[in-house]
Coordinates of C-alpha atoms (C1' of nucleotides) in Angstrom, one line a residue:
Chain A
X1 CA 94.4 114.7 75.5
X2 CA 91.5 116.0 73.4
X3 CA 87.5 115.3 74.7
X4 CA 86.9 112.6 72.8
X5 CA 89.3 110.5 75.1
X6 CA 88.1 112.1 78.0
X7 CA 84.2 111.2 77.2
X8 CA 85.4 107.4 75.6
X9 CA 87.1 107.1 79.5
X10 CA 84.0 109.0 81.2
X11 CA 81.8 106.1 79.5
X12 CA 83.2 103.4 81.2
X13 CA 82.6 104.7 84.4
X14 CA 79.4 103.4 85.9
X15 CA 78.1 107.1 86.8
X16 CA 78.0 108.1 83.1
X17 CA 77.0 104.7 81.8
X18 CA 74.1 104.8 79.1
X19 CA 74.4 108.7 78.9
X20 CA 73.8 110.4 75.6
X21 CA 76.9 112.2 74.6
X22 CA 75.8 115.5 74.4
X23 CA 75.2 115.8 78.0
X24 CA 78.7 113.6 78.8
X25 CA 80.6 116.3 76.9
X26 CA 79.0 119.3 79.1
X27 CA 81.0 116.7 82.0
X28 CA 84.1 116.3 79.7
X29 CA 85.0 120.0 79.1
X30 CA 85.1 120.1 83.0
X31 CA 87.3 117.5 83.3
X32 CA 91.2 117.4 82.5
X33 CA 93.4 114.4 83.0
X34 CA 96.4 115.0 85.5
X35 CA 99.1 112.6 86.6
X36 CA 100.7 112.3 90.2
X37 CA 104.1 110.5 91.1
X38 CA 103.9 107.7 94.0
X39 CA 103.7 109.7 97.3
X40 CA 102.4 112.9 96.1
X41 CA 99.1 114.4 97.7
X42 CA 96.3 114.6 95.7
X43 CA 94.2 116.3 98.4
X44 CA 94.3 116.5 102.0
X45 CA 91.7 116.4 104.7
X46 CA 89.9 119.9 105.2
X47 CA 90.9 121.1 101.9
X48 CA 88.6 122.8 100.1
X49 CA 86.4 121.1 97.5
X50 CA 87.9 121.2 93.9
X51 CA 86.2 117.9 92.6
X52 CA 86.0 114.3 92.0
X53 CA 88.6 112.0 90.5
X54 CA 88.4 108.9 88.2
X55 CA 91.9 106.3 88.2
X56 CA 92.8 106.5 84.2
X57 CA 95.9 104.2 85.9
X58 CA 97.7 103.7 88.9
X59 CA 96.7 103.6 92.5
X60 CA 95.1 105.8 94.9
X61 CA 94.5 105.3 98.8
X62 CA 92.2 107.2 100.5
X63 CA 92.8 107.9 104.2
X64 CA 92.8 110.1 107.5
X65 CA 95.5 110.8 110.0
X66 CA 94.7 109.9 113.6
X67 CA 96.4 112.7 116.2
X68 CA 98.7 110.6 117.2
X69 CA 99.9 110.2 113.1
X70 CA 98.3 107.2 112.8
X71 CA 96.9 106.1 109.4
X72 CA 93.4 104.9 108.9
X73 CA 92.7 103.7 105.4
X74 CA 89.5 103.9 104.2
X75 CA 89.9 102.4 100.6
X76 CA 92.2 101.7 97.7
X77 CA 91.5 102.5 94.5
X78 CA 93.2 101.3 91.2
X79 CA 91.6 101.8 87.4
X80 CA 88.4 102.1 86.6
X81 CA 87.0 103.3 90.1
X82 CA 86.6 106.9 91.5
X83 CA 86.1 108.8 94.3
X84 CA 85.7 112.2 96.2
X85 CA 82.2 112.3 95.1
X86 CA 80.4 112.4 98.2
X87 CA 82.9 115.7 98.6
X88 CA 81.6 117.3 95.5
X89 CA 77.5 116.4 96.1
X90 CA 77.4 117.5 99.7
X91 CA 80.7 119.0 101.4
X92 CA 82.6 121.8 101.2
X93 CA 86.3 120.4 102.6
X94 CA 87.7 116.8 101.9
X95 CA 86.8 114.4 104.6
X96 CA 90.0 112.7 104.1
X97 CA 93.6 112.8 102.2
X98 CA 94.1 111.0 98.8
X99 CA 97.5 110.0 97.9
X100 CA 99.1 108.4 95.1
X101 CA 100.8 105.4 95.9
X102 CA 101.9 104.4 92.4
X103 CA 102.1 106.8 89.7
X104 CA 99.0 107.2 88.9
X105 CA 96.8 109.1 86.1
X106 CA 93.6 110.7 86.9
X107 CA 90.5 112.2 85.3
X108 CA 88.9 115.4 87.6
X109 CA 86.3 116.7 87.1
X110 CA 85.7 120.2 88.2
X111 CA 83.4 121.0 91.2
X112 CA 81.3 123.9 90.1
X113 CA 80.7 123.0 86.3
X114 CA 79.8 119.2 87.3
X115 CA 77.4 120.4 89.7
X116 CA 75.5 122.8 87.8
X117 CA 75.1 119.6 85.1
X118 CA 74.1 117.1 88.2
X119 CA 71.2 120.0 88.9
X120 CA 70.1 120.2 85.3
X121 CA 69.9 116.7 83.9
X122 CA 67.6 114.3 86.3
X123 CA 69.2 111.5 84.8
X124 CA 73.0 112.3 86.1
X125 CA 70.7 112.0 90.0
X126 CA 70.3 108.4 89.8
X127 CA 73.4 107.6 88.5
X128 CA 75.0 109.3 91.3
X129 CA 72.7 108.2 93.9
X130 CA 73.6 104.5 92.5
X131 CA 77.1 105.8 93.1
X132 CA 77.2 106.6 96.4
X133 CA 75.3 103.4 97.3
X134 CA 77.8 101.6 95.7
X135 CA 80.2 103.3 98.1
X136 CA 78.4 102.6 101.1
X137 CA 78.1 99.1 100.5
X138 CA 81.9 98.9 99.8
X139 CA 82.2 100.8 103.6
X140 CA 79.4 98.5 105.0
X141 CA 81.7 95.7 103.8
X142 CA 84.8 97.4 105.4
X143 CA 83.7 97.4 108.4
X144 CA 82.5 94.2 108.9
X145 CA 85.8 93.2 108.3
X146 CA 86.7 95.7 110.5
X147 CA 84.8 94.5 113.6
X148 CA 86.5 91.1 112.9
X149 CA 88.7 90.9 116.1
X150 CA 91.5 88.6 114.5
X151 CA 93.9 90.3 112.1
X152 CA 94.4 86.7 110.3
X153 CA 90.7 87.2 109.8
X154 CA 90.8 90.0 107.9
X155 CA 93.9 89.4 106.0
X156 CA 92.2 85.7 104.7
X157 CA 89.7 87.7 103.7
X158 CA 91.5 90.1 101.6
X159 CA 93.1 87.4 100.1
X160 CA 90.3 85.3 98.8
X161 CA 88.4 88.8 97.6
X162 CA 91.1 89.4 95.3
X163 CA 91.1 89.1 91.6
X164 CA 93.2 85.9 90.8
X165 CA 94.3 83.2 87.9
X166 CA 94.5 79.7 88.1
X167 CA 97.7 78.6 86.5
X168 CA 99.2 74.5 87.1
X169 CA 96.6 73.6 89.6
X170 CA 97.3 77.0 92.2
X171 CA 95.7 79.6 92.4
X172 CA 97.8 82.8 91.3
X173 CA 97.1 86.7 92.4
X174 CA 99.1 89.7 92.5
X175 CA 98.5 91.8 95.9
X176 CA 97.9 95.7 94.2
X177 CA 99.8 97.3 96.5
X178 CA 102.9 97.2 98.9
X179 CA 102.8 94.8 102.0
X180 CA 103.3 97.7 104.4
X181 CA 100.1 99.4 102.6
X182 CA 98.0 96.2 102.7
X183 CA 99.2 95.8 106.6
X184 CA 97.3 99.3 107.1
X185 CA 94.5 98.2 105.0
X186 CA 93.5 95.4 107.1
X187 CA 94.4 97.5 110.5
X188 CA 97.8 95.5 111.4
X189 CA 101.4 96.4 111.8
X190 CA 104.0 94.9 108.7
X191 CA 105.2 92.9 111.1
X192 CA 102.1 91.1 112.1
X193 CA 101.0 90.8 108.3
X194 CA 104.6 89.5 107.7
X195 CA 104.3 86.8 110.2
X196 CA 100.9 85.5 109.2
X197 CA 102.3 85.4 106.0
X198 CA 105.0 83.0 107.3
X199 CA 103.0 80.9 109.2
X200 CA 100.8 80.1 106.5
X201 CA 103.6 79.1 104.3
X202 CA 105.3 76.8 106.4
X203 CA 101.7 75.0 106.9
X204 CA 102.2 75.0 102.9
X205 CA 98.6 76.5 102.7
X206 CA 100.2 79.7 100.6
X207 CA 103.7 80.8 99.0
X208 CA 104.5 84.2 98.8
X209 CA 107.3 86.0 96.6
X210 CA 107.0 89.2 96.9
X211 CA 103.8 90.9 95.9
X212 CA 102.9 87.7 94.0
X213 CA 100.9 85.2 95.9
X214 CA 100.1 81.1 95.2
X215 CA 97.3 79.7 97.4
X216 CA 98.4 76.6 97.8
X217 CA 95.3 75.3 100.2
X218 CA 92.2 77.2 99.4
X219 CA 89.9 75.4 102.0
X220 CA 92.0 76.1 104.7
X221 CA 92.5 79.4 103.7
X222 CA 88.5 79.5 102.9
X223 CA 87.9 78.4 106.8
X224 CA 90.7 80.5 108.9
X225 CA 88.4 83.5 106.8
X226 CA 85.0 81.7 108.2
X227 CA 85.9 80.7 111.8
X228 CA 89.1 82.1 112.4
X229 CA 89.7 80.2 115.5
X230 CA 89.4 76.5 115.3
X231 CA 90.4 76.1 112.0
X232 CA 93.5 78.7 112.5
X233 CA 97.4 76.9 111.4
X234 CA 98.8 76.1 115.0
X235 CA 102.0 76.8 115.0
X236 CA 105.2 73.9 116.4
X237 CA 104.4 70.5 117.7
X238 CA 100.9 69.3 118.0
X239 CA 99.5 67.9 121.1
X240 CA 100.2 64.5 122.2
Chain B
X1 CA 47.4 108.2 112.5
X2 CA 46.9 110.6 109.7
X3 CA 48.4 112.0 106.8
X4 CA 48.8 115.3 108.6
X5 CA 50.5 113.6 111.6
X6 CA 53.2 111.7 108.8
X7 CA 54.3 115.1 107.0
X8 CA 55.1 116.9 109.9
X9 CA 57.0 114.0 110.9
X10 CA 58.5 113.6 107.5
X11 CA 59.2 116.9 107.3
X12 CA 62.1 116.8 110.2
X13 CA 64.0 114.5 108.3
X14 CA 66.8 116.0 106.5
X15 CA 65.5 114.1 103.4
X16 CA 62.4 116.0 102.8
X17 CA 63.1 119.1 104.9
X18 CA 61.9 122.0 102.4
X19 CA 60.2 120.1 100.3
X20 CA 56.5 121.5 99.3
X21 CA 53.5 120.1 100.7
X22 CA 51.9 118.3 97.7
X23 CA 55.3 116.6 97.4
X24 CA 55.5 115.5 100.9
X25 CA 51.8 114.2 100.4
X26 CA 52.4 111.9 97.8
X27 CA 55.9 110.1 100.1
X28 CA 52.9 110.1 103.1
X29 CA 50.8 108.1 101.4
X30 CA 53.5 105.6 100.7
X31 CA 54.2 105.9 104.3
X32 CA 52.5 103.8 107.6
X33 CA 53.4 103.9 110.7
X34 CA 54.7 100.2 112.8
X35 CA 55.7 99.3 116.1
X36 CA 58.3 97.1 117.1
X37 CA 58.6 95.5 120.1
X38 CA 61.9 95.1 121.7
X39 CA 64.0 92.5 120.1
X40 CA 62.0 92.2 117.5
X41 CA 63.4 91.8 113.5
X42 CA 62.5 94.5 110.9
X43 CA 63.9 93.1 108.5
X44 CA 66.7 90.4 107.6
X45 CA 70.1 90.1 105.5
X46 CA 68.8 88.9 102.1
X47 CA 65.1 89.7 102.3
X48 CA 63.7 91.7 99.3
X49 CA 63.4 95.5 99.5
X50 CA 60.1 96.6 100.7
X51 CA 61.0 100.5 101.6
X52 CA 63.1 102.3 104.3
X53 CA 62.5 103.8 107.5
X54 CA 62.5 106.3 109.8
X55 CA 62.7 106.4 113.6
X56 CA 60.2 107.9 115.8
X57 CA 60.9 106.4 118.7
X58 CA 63.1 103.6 120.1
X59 CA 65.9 102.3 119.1
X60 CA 67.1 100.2 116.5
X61 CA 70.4 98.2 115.2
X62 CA 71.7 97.2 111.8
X63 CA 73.9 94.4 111.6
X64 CA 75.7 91.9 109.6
X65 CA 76.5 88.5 111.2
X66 CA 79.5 86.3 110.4
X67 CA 79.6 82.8 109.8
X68 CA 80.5 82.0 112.9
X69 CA 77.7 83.8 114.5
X70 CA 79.8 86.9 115.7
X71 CA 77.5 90.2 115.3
X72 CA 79.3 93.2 113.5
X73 CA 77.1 96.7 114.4
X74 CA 77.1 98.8 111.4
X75 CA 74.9 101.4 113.4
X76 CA 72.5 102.3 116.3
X77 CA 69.7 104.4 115.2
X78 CA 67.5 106.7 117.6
X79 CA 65.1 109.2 117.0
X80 CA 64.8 110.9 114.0
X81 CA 67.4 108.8 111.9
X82 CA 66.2 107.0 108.9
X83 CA 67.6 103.8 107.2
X84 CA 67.7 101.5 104.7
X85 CA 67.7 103.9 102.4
X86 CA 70.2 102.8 100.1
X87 CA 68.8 99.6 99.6
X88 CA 65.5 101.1 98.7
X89 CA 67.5 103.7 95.9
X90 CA 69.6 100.9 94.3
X91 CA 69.3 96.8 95.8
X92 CA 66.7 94.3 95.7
X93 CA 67.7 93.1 98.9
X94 CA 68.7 94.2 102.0
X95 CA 72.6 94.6 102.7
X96 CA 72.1 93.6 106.4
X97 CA 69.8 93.2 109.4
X98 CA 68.0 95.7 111.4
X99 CA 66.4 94.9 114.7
X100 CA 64.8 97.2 117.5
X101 CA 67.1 97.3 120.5
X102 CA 64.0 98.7 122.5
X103 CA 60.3 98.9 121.6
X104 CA 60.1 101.1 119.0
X105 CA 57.7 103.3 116.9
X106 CA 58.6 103.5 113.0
X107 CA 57.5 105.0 109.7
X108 CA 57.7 102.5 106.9
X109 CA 58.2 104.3 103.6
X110 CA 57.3 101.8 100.6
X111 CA 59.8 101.4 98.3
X112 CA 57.5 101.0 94.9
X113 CA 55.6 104.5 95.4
X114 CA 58.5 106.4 96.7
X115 CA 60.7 105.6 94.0
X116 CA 58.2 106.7 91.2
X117 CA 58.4 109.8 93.0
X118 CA 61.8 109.9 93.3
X119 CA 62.0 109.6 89.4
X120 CA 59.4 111.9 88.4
X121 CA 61.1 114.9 91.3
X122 CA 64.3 116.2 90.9
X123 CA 63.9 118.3 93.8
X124 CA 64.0 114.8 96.4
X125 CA 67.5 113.7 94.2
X126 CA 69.2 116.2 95.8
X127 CA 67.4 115.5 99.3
X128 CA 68.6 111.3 98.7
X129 CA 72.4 112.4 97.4
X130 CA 72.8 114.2 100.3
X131 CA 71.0 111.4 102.9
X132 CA 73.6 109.2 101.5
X133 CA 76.5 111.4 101.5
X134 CA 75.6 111.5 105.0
X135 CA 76.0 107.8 105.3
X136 CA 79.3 108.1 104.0
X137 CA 80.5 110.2 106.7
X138 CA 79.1 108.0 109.6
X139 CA 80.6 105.1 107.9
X140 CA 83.7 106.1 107.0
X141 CA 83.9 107.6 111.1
X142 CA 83.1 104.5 112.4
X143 CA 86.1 102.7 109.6
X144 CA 88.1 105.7 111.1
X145 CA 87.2 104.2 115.0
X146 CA 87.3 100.7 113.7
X147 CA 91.0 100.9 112.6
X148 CA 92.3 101.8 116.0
X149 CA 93.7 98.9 117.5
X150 CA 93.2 99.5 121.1
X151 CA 89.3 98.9 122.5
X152 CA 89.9 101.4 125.0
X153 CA 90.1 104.0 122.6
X154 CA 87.3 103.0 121.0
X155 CA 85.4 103.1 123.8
X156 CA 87.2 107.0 125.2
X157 CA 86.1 108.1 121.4
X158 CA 82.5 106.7 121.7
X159 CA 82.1 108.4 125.4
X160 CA 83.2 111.6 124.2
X161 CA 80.6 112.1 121.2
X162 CA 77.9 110.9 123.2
X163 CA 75.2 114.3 124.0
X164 CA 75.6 114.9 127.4
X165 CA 75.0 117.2 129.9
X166 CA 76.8 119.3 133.0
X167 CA 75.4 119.0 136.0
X168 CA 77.0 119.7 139.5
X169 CA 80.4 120.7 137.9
X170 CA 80.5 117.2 135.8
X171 CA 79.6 115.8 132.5
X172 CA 76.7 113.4 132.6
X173 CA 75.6 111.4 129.6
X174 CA 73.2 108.6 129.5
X175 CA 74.3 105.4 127.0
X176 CA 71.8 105.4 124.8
X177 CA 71.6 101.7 124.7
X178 CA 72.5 98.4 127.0
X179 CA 76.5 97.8 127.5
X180 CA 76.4 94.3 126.1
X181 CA 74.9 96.4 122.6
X182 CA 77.8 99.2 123.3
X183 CA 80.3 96.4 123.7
X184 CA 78.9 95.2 120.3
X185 CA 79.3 98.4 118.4
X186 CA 82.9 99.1 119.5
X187 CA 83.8 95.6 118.7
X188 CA 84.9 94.4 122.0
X189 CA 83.4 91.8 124.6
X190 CA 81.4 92.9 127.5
X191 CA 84.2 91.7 129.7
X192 CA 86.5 93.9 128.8
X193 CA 84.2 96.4 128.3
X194 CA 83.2 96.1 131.9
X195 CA 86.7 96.3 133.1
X196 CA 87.8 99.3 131.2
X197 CA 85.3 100.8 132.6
X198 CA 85.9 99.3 136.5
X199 CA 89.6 100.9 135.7
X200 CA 88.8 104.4 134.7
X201 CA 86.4 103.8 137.6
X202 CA 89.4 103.4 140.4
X203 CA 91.2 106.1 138.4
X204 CA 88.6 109.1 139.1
X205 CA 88.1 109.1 135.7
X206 CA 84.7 108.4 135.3
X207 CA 82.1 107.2 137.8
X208 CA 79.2 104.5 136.0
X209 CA 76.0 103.7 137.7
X210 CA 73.9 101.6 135.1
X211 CA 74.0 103.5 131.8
X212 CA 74.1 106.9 133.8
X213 CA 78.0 107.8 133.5
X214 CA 79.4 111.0 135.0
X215 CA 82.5 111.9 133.1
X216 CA 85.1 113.5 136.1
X217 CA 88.1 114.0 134.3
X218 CA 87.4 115.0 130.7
X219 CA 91.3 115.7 129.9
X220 CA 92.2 112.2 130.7
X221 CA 89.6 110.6 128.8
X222 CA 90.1 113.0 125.9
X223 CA 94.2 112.0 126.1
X224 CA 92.8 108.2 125.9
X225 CA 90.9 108.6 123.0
X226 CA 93.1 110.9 121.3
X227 CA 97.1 109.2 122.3
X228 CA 96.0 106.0 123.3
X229 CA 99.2 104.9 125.1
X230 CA 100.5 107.0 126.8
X231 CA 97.7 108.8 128.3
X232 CA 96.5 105.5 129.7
X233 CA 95.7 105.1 132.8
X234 CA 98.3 102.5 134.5
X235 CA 96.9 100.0 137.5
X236 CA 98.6 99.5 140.6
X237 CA 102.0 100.9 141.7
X238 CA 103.9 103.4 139.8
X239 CA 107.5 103.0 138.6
X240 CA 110.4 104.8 141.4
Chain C
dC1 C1' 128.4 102.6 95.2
dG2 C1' 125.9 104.5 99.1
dG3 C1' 121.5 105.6 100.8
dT4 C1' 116.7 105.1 101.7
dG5 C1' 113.0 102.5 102.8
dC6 C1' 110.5 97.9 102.6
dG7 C1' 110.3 93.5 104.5
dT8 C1' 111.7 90.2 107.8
dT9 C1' 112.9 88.3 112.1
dG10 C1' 113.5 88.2 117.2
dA11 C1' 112.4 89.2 122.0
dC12 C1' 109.3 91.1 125.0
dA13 C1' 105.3 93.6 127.1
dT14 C1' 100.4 94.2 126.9
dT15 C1' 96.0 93.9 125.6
dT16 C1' 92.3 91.4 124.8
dC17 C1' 89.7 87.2 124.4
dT18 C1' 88.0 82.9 126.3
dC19 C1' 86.0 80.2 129.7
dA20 C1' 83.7 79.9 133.9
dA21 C1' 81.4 81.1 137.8
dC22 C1' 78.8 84.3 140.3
dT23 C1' 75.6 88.4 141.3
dG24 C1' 72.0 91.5 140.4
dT25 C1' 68.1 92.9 137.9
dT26 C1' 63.9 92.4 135.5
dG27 C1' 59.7 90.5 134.2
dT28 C1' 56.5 86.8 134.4
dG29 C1' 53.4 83.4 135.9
dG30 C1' 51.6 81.2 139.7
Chain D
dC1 C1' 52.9 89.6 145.8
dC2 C1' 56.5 86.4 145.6
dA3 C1' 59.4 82.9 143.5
dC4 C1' 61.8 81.8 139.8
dA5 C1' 63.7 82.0 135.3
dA6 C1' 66.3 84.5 132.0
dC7 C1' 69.6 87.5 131.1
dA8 C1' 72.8 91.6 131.7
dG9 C1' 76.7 92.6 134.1
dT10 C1' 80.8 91.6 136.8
dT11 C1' 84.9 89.3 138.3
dG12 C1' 88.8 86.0 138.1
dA13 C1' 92.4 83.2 135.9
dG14 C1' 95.0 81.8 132.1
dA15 C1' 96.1 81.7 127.1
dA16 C1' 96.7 83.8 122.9
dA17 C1' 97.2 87.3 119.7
dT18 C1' 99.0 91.5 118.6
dG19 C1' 101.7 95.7 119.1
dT20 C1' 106.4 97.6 120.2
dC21 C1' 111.2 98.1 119.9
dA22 C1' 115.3 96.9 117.6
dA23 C1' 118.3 95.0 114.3
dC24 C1' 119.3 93.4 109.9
dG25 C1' 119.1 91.9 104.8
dC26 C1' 117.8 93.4 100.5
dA27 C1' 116.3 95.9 96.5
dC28 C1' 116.0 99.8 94.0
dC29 C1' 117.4 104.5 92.7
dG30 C1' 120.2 108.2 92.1

DNA sequence: CGGTGCGTTGACATTTCTCAACTGTTGTGG
DNA sequence: CCACAACAGTTGAGAAATGTCAACGCACCG
């Protein structure tokens, strides 16, 4: 891959956006495109800084390891996004592991030559500054779902927050990762998620086949997201 | 108040800590001091930016309702934090709601005059990158907390990072605000808030007299927050 | 074709929430 | 200074949601 790929994909990213390209190509020669197979590490918490990451393809989650081994994600991240920022600016270890959970092709870009660009050119401040708040709102939103008590909550809200088509009067969308993945995501076990799942079909408000979703019954879908509690799918008979 | 009085206290933020006088002049100016009152709103979810904040004294909440009405605590901030931040550098309206939790003494740094500044000053782009990368790491903490299923941990974690002090061969830390707020921020009710705490109580764990807690046996707590299950302390009778 | 791991389902134990009532504390106005 | 209102905190009882353990079908991959 030669730099004039590597500044075209730098472009798109919002950091870089509306930069001339004599500064993006000081960024592109320390930057080199690497790919990782699903399930291999791309760092690990307490590693030592190397740099930030743009998703050419693929999927990456973010995440840290609880003593007792369990797994806390903190985001996903397919094309177009990046991350480890944060890392770069103002750490000097990874706050968290990064793994690829698809195989996945990334842009880094190095630590030490990124950072002595970020303290020359003023204009690569405010992009990263709108970076970071970007990433802070997407948190702020996280845990607000987060302190939503109900897992059926959260996962309606997943759901309706995901990119989807319309196709013979249903709405269509395609989760982006594995069930047992989007279970951590929204802090459940599988077999909760599966369940929920289940329920909701059989009150014909969703169909599921596989990783490919039809919501059958947005409103109701709309208000177990809202309220959660009275407009939840009881399950068997209904009261007399 | 005077200028003089608002860069010293500027200057023990991390934002502006070794930044030059004249600098820190031209953010005073932009700068006022304001009280709140206890319960009192600083500003709303949706309301236009008008500048960030720092605490002097007091305490103050941000927070995001749901439709429903439920409360989600993104953060408590004492002395010395700032916020809003974020919103200043890259919204035009605030992500959430802030409130003081107890009467409270602020600084108000206008958004118009501190971001010319922050354009024309390279020096305070490094200062905001690293406010906000700071942001990142109390966030993505309080996903990390969030993500645990069980409220008792939650609550063993929060107890544990709280300052505190020994005193007469045990731990002694002071809440820093009322348990209905605490119940809040670990996303449980105060009723089971109250219990857990009632249990650890009858279990010599901990002793609680208004928000004055003496911690008796650190281990067990620590296993709590740290295993969870196992560690927990049963009630009543123990298997044969 | 066998294995490995995801996804599903069932049964069960627990935790936590909800509702409701009651107590204690605090601050205010008479 | 006291009475009372308002609200934080506690306690109880019952229901519901979720996690855990276990078994099994199924698909994909080598």
């Amino acid at each position: 891959m030669d730099t004039r790929d590597t500044i075209a994909d730098l472009r798109r990213l919002p950091h870089f956006r509306g930069l001339p390209d004599d500064l993006l190509e000081g960024v592109a020669s320390a930057s080199r495109s690497v790919r990782f197979d699903a399930g291999l590490t791309i760092f690990a918490e307490g590693d030592p800084v190397r740099g930030f990451w743009a998703v050419r393809s693929g999927m990456v989650k973010v995440y840290r390891l609880s003593i007792d081994g369990h797994e806390q994600v903190l985001h996903h991240l397919g094309q177009g996004r990046t991350f480890a920022e944060a890392a770069v600016l103002s750490m000097s270890h990874y706050p968290a592991h990064a793994v690829a959970v698809a195989d996945t092709e990334l842009i880094e870009i190095a630590a030490e030559p990124f950072l002595r660009l970020f303290r020359g050119e003023p204009r690569l401040a405010a992009a990263m500054v709108s970076a970071l708040s970007n990433w802070l709102l997407d948190l702020t939103d996280r845990v607000e779902n987060l302190s939503i008590a109900s897992a059926s909550v959260r996962l309606a809200h997943f759901l309706l927050r995901l990119p989807s088509r319309r196709a013979d009067g249903v709405t269509v969308l395609e989760l982006p990762f594995a069930k047992k993945e989007l279970a951590a995501y929204v802090a459940t076990t599988p077999e909760t998620l599966s369940r929920l799942l289940r329920r909701w079909q059989e009150a014909d408000v969703l169909r599921s086949a596989g990783r490919r979703l039809e919501i059958l019954d947005e409103r109701v879908l709309s208000a177990i997201a809202d309220g959660g509690e009275n407009a939840e799918v009881r399950r068997a008979g209904r009261a007399p």
